[in-house]
Structures are given as structure tokens and as C-alpha cells.
Amino acid sequence: MKLLVLNGPNLNLLGVREPSVYGTQNYEELVRLIEAHAEACGVSVQCVQTNHEGVLVDEIQRAYFEGFDGIILNPAAYTHTSVALYDAVKAIGIPTVEVHISDTENREAFRKISFVRSACVKTIQGHGFQGYLEAMDYLTGEVRK
Ligand code: DQA
């Protein structure tokens, strides 16, 4: 089983960026955590971070062309703006879990809107880095069903 983990804009600044919201661990630590969990689950994982919306679309399409089984997607700010990401997830039909480190429901009103949500099989938010591991557990359970 092959999973793609996509992180959007400003998530490369984890650890620096609003630590009271996103915690003090950096992006490399997040990747290490995800890779360790994947290894324990016997899953192959690739992690990509980009600040560019079009690159996220390209990566979602790559998941289709390269036969990935699932996507863990934190589109960051593009969650609240991007029809292109919604269309991409809809187009490929690969089970995708939307993850947010913070609890977007209890922040600014504009964060309550998620364009990608209805194209995703599940949303996990407000569980910090753990949310990515929960998403992996969910996807491995779904695909192995
Ligand atoms: C985020 C929440 C978004 O609202 C925000 O724009 C981000 C990160 C999260 O992981 O909590 O950049 O997706």
C-alpha cells in the first residue's frame, strides 16, 4: 500500500509559525513521525510540502498516474479558497483524508469553510501531528477492508 502525504503553504514553517496554534515541532519532525508510523504499519509513504496551489494539483494527479492507494491532504490556507483542489480530489477518486493540525472550527470564521471537504472520505482536525497518523490508520483500514 502506497500513501501520499501532501502539506500546503506555510507548513514548512512549523515550529516557527504560531507555536501556540501549531506546536513547537518542525516539518522535518512531522515527516519523521509519519515515516516511522508508516514503517510500523508496513505502508509505503511519500511526503511532499509545497507553497504552491498548482503543485498540489500536480501532486494529486501524480497520485492517480502512479497508482497511490490513498492521500493524506493538509491543503493549509488553500482549504478555504481552492476549487482547483476540490476538482482534483474529485477527479482522481483516490480515498483522501483532509487533515488540519489546528481545530479550524474554533478559529476565524473563514476557516470554517473547506472546499475540499466534500471530496474527502474523512476530516481530522485539531489533533496536532497525531491527526496524520490517525488518517493513515483510517486509510489502511479502509483499503484493507
Ligand atoms: C491548517 C489550518 C488552516 O486554516 C491554515 O490556513 C493552515 C494550517 C492546519 O493544519 O491547522 O495553514 O490547515
Coordinates of C-alpha atoms and ligand atoms in Angstrom, one line a residue, residues 9-11 17 22 74-77 79-80 99-102 104 107 111 132, ligand 1:
P9 CA 1.6 26.6 2.2
N10 CA 3.5 27.7 5.3
L11 CA 3.6 24.2 6.8
R17 CA 4.8 29.6 12.9
Y22 CA 0.7 24.6 15.5
N74 CA -3.5 19.2 4.5
P75 CA -4.1 22.0 2.0
A76 CA -3.5 24.7 4.7
A77 CA -4.9 28.0 3.5
T79 CA -8.5 24.6 2.1
H80 CA -10.6 27.7 2.4
V99 CA -6.1 16.8 7.9
H100 CA -5.7 20.0 9.9
I101 CA -3.3 20.4 12.8
S102 CA -5.4 23.0 14.4
T104 CA -10.3 25.1 12.2
R107 CA -10.8 29.8 14.9
R111 CA -11.6 28.8 8.4
Y132 CA -1.8 12.5 10.2
Ligands
DQA1 C1 -4.2 24.4 8.8 C2 -5.4 25.3 9.1 C3 -5.6 26.4 8.0 O1 -6.7 27.2 8.3 C4 -4.4 27.2 7.9 O2 -4.5 28.1 6.8 C5 -3.1 26.4 7.8 C6 -3.0 25.2 8.5 C7 -3.9 23.4 9.9 O3 -3.2 22.5 9.7 O4 -4.4 23.6 11.1 O5 -2.2 26.9 7.1 O6 -4.5 23.6 7.6

